[in-house]
XYZ file of C-alpha atoms in Angstrom:
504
model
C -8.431 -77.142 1.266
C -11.278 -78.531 -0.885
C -13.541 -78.917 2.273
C -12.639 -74.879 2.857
C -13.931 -74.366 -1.148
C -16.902 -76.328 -0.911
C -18.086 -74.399 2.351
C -17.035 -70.934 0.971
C -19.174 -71.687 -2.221
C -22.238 -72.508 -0.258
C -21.917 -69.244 1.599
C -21.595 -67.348 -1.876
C -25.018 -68.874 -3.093
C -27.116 -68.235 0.495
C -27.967 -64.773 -0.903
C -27.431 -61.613 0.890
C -25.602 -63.930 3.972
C -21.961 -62.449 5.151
C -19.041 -64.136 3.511
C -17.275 -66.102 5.777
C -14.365 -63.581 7.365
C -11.133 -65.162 8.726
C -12.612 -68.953 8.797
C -15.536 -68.016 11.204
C -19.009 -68.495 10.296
C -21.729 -64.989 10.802
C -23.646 -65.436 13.826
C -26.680 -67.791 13.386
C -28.951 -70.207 14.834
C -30.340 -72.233 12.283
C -32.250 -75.085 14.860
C -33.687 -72.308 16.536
C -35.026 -70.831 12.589
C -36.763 -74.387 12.257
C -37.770 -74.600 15.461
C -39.828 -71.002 15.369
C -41.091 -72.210 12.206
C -42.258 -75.417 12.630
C -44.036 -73.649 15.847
C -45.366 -71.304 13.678
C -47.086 -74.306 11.250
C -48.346 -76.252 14.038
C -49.839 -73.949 16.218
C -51.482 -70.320 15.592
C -50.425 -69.432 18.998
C -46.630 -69.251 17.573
C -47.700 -66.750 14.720
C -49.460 -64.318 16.938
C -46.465 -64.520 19.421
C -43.856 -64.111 16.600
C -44.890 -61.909 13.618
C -44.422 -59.002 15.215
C -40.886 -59.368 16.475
C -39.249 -60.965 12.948
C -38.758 -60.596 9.298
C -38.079 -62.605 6.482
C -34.750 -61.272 6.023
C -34.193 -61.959 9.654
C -33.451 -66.203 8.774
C -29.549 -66.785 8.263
C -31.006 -69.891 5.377
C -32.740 -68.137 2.830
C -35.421 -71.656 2.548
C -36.258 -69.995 5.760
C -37.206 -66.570 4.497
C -38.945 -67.863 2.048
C -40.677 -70.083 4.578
C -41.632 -67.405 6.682
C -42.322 -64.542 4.016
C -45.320 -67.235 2.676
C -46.610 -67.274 6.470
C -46.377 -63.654 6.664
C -48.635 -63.238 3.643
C -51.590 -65.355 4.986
C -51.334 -63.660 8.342
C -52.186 -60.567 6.315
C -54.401 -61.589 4.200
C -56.114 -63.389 7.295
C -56.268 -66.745 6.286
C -55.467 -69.552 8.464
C -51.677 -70.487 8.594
C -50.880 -74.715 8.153
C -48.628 -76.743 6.591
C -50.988 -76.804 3.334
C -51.857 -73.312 3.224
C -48.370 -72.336 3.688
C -47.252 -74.931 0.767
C -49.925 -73.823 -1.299
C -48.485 -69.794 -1.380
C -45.323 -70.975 -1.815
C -46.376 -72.921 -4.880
C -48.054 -69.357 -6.301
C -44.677 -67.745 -5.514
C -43.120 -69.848 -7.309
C -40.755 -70.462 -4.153
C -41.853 -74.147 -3.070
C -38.772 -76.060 -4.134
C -36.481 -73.159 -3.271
C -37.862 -73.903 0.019
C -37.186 -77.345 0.289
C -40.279 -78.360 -1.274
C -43.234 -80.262 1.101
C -40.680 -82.805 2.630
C -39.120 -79.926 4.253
C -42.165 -78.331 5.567
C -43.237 -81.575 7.234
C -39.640 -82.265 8.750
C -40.325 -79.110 10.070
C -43.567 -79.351 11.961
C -41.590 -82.222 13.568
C -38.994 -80.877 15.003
C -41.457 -79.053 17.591
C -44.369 -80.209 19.904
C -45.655 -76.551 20.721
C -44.752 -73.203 20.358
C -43.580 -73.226 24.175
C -40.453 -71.341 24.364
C -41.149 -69.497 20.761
C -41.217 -66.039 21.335
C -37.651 -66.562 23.638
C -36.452 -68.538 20.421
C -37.534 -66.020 17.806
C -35.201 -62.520 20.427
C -32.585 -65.034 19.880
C -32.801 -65.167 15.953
C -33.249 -61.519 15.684
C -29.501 -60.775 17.665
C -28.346 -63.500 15.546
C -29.495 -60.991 12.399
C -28.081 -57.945 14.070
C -25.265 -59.389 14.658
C -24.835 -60.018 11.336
C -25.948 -56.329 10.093
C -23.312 -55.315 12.342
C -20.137 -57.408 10.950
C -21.507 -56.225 7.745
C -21.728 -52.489 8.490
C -18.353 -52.699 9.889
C -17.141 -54.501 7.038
C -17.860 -51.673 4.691
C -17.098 -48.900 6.759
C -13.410 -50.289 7.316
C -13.176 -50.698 3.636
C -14.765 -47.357 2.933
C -12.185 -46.105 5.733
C -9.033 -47.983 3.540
C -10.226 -45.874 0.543
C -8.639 -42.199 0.531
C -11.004 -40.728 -1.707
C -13.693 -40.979 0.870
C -14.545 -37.967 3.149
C -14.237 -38.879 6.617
C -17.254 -36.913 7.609
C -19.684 -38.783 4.998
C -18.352 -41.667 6.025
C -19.160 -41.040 9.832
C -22.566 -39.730 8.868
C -22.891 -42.776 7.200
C -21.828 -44.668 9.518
C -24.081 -43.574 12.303
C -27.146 -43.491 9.922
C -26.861 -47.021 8.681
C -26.493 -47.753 12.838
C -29.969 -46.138 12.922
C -31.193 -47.967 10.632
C -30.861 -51.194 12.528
C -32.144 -49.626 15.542
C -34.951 -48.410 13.833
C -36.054 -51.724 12.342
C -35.077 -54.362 14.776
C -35.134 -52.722 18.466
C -38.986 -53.021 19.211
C -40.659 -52.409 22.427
C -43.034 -54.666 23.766
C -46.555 -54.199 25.277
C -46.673 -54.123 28.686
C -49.861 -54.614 31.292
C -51.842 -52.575 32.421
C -51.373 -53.671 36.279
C -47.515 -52.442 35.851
C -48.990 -48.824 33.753
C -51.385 -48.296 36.685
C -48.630 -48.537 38.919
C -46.673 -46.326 37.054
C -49.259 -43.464 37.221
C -50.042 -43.438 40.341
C -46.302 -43.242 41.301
C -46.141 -40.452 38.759
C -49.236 -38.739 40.233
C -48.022 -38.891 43.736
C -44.873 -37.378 42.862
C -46.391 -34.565 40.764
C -48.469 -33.802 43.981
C -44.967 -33.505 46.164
C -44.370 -30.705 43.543
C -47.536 -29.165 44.041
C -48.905 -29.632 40.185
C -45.324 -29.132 38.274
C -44.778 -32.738 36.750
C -42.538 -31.512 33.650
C -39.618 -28.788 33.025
C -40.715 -25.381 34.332
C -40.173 -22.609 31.877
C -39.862 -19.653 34.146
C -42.814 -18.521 32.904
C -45.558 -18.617 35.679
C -49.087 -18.871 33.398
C -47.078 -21.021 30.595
C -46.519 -23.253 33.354
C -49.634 -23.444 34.709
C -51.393 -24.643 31.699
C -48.462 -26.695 30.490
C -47.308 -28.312 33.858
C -43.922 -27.506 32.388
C -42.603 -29.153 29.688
C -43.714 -32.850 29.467
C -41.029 -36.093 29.179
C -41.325 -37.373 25.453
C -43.356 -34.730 24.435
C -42.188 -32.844 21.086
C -43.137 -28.721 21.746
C -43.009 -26.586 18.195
C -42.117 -23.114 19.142
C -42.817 -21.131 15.205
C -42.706 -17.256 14.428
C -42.083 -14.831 11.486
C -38.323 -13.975 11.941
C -37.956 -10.901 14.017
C -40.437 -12.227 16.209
C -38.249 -13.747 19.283
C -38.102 -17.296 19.056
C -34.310 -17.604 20.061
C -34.641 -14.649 22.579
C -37.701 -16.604 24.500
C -35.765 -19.885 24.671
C -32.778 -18.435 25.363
C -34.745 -16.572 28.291
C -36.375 -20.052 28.879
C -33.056 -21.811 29.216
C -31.697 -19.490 31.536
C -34.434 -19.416 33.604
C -33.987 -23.259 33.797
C -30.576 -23.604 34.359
C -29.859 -20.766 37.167
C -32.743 -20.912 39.006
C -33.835 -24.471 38.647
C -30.735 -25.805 38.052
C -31.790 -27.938 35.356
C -29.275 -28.769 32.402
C -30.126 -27.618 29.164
C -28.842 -28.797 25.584
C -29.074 -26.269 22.610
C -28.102 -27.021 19.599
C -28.004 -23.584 17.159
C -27.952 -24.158 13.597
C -28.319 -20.517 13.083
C -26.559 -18.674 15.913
C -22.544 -19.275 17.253
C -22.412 -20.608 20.554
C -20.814 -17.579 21.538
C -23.304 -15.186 19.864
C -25.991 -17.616 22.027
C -24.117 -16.894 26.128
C -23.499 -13.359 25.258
C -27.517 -12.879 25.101
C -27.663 -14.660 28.151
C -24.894 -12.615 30.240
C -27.760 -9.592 28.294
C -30.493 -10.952 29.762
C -28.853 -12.211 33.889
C -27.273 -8.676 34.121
C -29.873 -6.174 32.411
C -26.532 -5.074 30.301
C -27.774 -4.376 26.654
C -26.590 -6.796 23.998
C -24.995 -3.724 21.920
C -22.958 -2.434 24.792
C -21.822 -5.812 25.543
C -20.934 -5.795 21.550
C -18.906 -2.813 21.642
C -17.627 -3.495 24.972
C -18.161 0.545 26.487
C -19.231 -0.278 30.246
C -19.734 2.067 32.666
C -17.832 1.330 36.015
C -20.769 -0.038 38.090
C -21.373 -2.412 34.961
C -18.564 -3.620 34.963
C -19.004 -4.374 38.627
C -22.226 -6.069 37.882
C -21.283 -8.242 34.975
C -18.021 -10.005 36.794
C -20.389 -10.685 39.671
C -23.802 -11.718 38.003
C -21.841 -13.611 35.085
C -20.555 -15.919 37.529
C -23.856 -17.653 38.371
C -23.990 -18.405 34.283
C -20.834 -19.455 34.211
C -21.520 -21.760 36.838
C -25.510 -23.211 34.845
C -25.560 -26.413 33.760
C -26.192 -24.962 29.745
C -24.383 -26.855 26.748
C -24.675 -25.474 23.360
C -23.364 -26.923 20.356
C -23.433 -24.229 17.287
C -22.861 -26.876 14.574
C -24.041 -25.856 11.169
C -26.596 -28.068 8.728
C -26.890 -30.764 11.568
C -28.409 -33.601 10.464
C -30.814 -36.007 12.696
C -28.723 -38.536 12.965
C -25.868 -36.536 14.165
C -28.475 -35.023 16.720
C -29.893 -38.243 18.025
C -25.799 -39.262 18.585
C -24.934 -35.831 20.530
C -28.496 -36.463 22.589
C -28.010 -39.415 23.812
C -24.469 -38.852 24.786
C -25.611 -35.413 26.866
C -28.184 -37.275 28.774
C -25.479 -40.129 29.638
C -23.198 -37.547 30.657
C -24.499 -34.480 31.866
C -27.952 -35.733 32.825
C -29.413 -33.432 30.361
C -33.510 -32.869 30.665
C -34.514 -31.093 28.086
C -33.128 -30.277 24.231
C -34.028 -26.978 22.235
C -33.221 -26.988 18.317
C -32.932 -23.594 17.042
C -34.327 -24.421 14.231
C -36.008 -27.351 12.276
C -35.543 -26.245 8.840
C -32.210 -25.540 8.636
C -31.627 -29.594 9.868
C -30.829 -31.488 7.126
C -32.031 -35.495 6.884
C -28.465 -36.651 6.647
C -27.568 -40.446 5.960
C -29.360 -42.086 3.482
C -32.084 -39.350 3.203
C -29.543 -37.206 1.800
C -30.477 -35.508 -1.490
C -33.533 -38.008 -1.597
C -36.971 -36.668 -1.549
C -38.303 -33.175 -2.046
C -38.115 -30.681 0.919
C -41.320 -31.319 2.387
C -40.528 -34.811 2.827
C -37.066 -34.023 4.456
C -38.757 -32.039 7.131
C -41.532 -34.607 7.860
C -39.109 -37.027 8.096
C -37.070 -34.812 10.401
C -40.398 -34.049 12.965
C -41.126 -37.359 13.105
C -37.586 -38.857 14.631
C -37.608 -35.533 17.069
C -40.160 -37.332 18.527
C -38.778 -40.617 18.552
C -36.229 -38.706 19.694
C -38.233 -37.251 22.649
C -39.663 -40.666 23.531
C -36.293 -42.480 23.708
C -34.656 -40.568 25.922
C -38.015 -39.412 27.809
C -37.444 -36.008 28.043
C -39.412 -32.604 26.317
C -37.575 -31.654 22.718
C -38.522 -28.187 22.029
C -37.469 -27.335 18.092
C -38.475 -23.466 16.550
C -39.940 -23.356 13.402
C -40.341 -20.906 11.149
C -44.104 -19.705 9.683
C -44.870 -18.912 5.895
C -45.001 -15.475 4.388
C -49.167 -16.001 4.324
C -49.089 -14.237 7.847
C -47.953 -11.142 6.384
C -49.848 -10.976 3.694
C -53.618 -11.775 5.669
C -55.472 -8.831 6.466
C -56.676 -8.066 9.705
C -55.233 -10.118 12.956
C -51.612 -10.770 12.051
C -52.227 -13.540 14.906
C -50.174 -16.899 13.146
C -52.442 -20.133 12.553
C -51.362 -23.375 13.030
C -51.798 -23.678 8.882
C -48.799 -20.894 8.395
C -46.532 -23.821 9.636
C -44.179 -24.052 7.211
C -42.946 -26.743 4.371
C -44.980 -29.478 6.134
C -48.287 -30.263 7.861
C -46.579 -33.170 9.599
C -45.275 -30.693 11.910
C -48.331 -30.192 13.090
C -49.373 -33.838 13.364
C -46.004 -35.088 14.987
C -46.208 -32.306 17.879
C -47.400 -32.596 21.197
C -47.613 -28.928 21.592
C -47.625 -26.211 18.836
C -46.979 -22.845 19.829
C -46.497 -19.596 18.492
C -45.233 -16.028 19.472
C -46.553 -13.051 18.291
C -45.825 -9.493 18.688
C -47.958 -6.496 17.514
C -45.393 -4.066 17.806
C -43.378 -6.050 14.884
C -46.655 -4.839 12.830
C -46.672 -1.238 14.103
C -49.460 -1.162 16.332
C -49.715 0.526 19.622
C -52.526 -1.295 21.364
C -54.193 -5.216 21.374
C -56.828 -6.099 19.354
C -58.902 -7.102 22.540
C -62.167 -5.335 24.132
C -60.315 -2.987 26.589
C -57.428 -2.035 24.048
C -54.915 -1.944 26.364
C -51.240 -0.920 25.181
C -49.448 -3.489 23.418
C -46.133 -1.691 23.822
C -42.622 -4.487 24.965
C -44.961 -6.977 25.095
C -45.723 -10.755 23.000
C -48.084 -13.103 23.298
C -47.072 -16.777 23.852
C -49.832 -18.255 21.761
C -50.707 -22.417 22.586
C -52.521 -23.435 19.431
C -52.398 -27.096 19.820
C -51.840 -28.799 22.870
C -52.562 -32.997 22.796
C -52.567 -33.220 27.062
C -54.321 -30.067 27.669
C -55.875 -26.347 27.170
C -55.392 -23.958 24.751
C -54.415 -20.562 25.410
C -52.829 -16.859 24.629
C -50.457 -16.063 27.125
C -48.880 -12.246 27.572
C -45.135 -12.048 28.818
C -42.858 -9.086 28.817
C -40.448 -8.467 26.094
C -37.286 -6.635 26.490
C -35.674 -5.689 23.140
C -32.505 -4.102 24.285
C -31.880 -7.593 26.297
C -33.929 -9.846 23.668
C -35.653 -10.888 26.649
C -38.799 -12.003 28.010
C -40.448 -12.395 31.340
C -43.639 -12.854 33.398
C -45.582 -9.562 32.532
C -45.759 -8.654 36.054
C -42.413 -8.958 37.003
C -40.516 -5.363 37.409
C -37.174 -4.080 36.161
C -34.113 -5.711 38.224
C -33.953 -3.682 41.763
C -30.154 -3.163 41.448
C -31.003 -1.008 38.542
C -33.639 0.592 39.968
C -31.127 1.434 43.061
C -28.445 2.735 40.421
C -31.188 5.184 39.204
C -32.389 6.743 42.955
C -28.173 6.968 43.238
C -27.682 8.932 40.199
C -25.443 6.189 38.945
C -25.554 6.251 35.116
C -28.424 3.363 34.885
C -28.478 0.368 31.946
C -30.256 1.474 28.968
C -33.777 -0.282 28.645
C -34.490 1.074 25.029
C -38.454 0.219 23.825
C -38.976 -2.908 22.062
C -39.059 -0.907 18.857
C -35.783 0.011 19.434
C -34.584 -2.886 19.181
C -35.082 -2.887 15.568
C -32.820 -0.227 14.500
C -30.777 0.003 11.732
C -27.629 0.217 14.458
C -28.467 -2.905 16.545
C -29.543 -5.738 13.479
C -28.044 -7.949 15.358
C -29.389 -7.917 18.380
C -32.930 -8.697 16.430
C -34.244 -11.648 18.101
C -34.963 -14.370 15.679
């Protein structure tokens, strides 16, 4: 029983180690912390092998940390790293005898001949340390779970962002050679040539495509617009293109939009049906006929949309992941950025600009984890409609945060003149502007720039290839004398009976 206090009182004084739980001791490996140590003293090979894969607060003996937070000071500060040097910073941190003073340093350099074996010693400490994080996250979140004042959905969102967290700090990729990255390429480039030039997600859109190459794996594409513009209505046309006639699975997640809301535009845009007759539900006969038939290929796309409101990023990397385990998901679309909250323990901390720079920069990590294109809408500051002349967005109307810009791989824009009453473009030959947008690339890191013109469709909130034609079964119902689909004028679409049919 004494023997039990004694050890139980050393664990209180180690400083921020786990309690002993149940009579076990945390996970640690306390030879291998002196081992990668004394390596580290003896030889500068250790150092350059282990700095970059530990921490101080990695050590289970806080001597250790102390130990190792002196070494990590002089690699910094680029002096050389020896049992002298490293007593001599300890000394001006004051930390020398809390660190076992110079005996302890030389018993150190003894217990090792060479820092063989020290990088395979110091992946060892580090799951020692996460194992630790993890008893100790669990710890709290089953005594956080005990306590009925807590809400259940903080406490998940907690949860998952503290599990970030260790992700985040500890999970580190190493560099790899360039004999295997050669490889790589050229096993990437010969399978881009089987698909004569198309080595990401096509869009659907032929001359978006060609400059893009489709969508790229890891990249992060900003799609940003004034509202009104189209942003939801071109992914939305985007995603259906992908799904039925690449059959490519697609993940939306609509902070703005209900799920429901999001398929009903699609069953608009698949069967030429207008979004306010689908609304009010008066079909003519032959519609009817052509919405059970055509509805059946969406019904049958590999689409998933989650509609859940203020999603934060941790919540979004969980859901992610778990699509592209399950449903082999290639590509993600967040309609849109700023209405994402940080979530965690970002929440409430920070100003808004801050928040959103935060939430750019894990969409990428995002994108580069699970090696697929994220595509997230943005929205653009008012200075677009107050600028004279060209009402053409900039990539400086991004809004709330120029790290938008920075963390992108592709920023993009859409812009429509009709939205700003004019009838024709502002190009040499002034050709008629009327049901269409421009898909404008204003930043692309892996290729050209360029303004691309698609049809728009506002009656369907729809776009397509500008030379594409109206659907031939419509065109058939009109030489019939069949009551045809109304295709109302993009302008239409912004009546004061059809608001919601608005693209956003």
């Amino acid at each position: 029983m004494e023997k039990a206090k004694v050890i139980q009182s050393k664990g209180m004084k180690m400083g921020n180690i786990i309690n002993l739980e149940q009579g076990k001791l945390p996970p640690q490996a306390v030879d291998l912390e002196e081992a990668v140590l004394g390596a580290m003293l003896i030889d500068k090979k250790g150092v350059d092998d282990v700095i970059d894969i530990l921490h101080p607060d990695v050590f289970y003996k806080p001597a250790h940390q102390y130990i190792y937070q002196a070494i990590f000071h002089l690699f910094n500060a680029s002096e050389p790293i020896d049992l002298l040097t490293v007593s001599n910073q300890l000394r001006k941190q004051s930390q020398l005898d809390a660190a076992g003073g110079d005996y302890y340093l030389i018993n150190l350099t003894q217990k090792v001949s060479s820092a063989a074996h020290v990088e395979f010693h110091a992946r060892i400490i580090l799951q020692k340390y996460i194992q630790r994080q993890l008893i100790s996250i669990s710890s709290e979140i089953i005594k956080s779970s005990y306590d009925e004042t807590t809400d259940v959905f903080d406490l998940l969102d907690e949860a998952e962002a503290k599990l970030f967290d260790i992700t985040q700090g500890n999970l580190k990729k190493s560099s790899e050679a360039a004999e295997n990255l050669v490889s790589q390429a050229l096993k990437k480039i010969e399978e881009i040539s089987n698909k004569e030039g198309m080595s990401g997600v096509p869009t659907g859109f032929t001359k978006v495509d060609n400059i893009t190459s489709g969508w790229q794996p890891s990249d992060l594409v900003i799609l940003a617009a004034r509202p009104g513009m189209g942003k939801t209505a071109f992914v939305m046309s985007m995603a259906k293109n992908m799904a039925i006639e690449f059959n490519i699975p697609v993940a939306i997640f609509s902070l703005e939009m209900s799920s429901v809301q999001l398929i009903t535009r699609m069953i608009s845009s698949e069967t030429g049906i207008s979004s306010e007759k689908l609304r009010k539900g008066n079909l003519e006969a032959f519609e009817w006929e052509i919405l059970n038939r055509k509805v059946k290929n969406l019904s049958e796309a590999p689409v998933y949309i989650d509609d859940t409101p203020s999603l934060s990023i941790f919540d979004l990397r969980a859901k992610a992941r778990r699509l592209v385990s399950q449903h082999d998901v290639k590509i993600v679309v967040i309609d849109y950025l700023q209405l994402m909250t940080v979530g965690g323990n970002g929440k409430g901390g920070g100003n808004r600009e801050q928040e959103i720079s935060m939430i750019s920069r894990n969409l990428k990590a995002l994108a580069k984890e699970l090696n697929i294109p994220v595509i997230a809408l943005s929205q653009l500051s008012r200075a677009v409609e107050t600028r004279g002349g060209s009402k053409r967005p900039l990539l400086s109307d991004l809004r709330e945060s120029g790290a938008i810009e920075q963390d992108a791989d592709i920023v993009s824009f859409i812009f429509r003149p009709e939205y700003y009453g004019m009838t024709e473009w502002d190009d040499d030959e002034r050709t008629p502007c009327e049901g269409q947008a421009e898909f404008i690339i204003a930043k692309h890191r892996n290729g050209g720039l360029d303004n691309i013109r698609l049809k728009f469709v506002g009656k369907l909130a729809k776009f397509a290839n500008l030379e594409e034609g109206f659907d031939t079964e419509f065109q058939s119902s009109i030489n019939t004398g069949v009551s045809p689909v109304h295709f109302g004028s993009a302008q239409d679409a912004f009546g004061p009976d059809d608001e919601e049919d608005v693209p956003f």
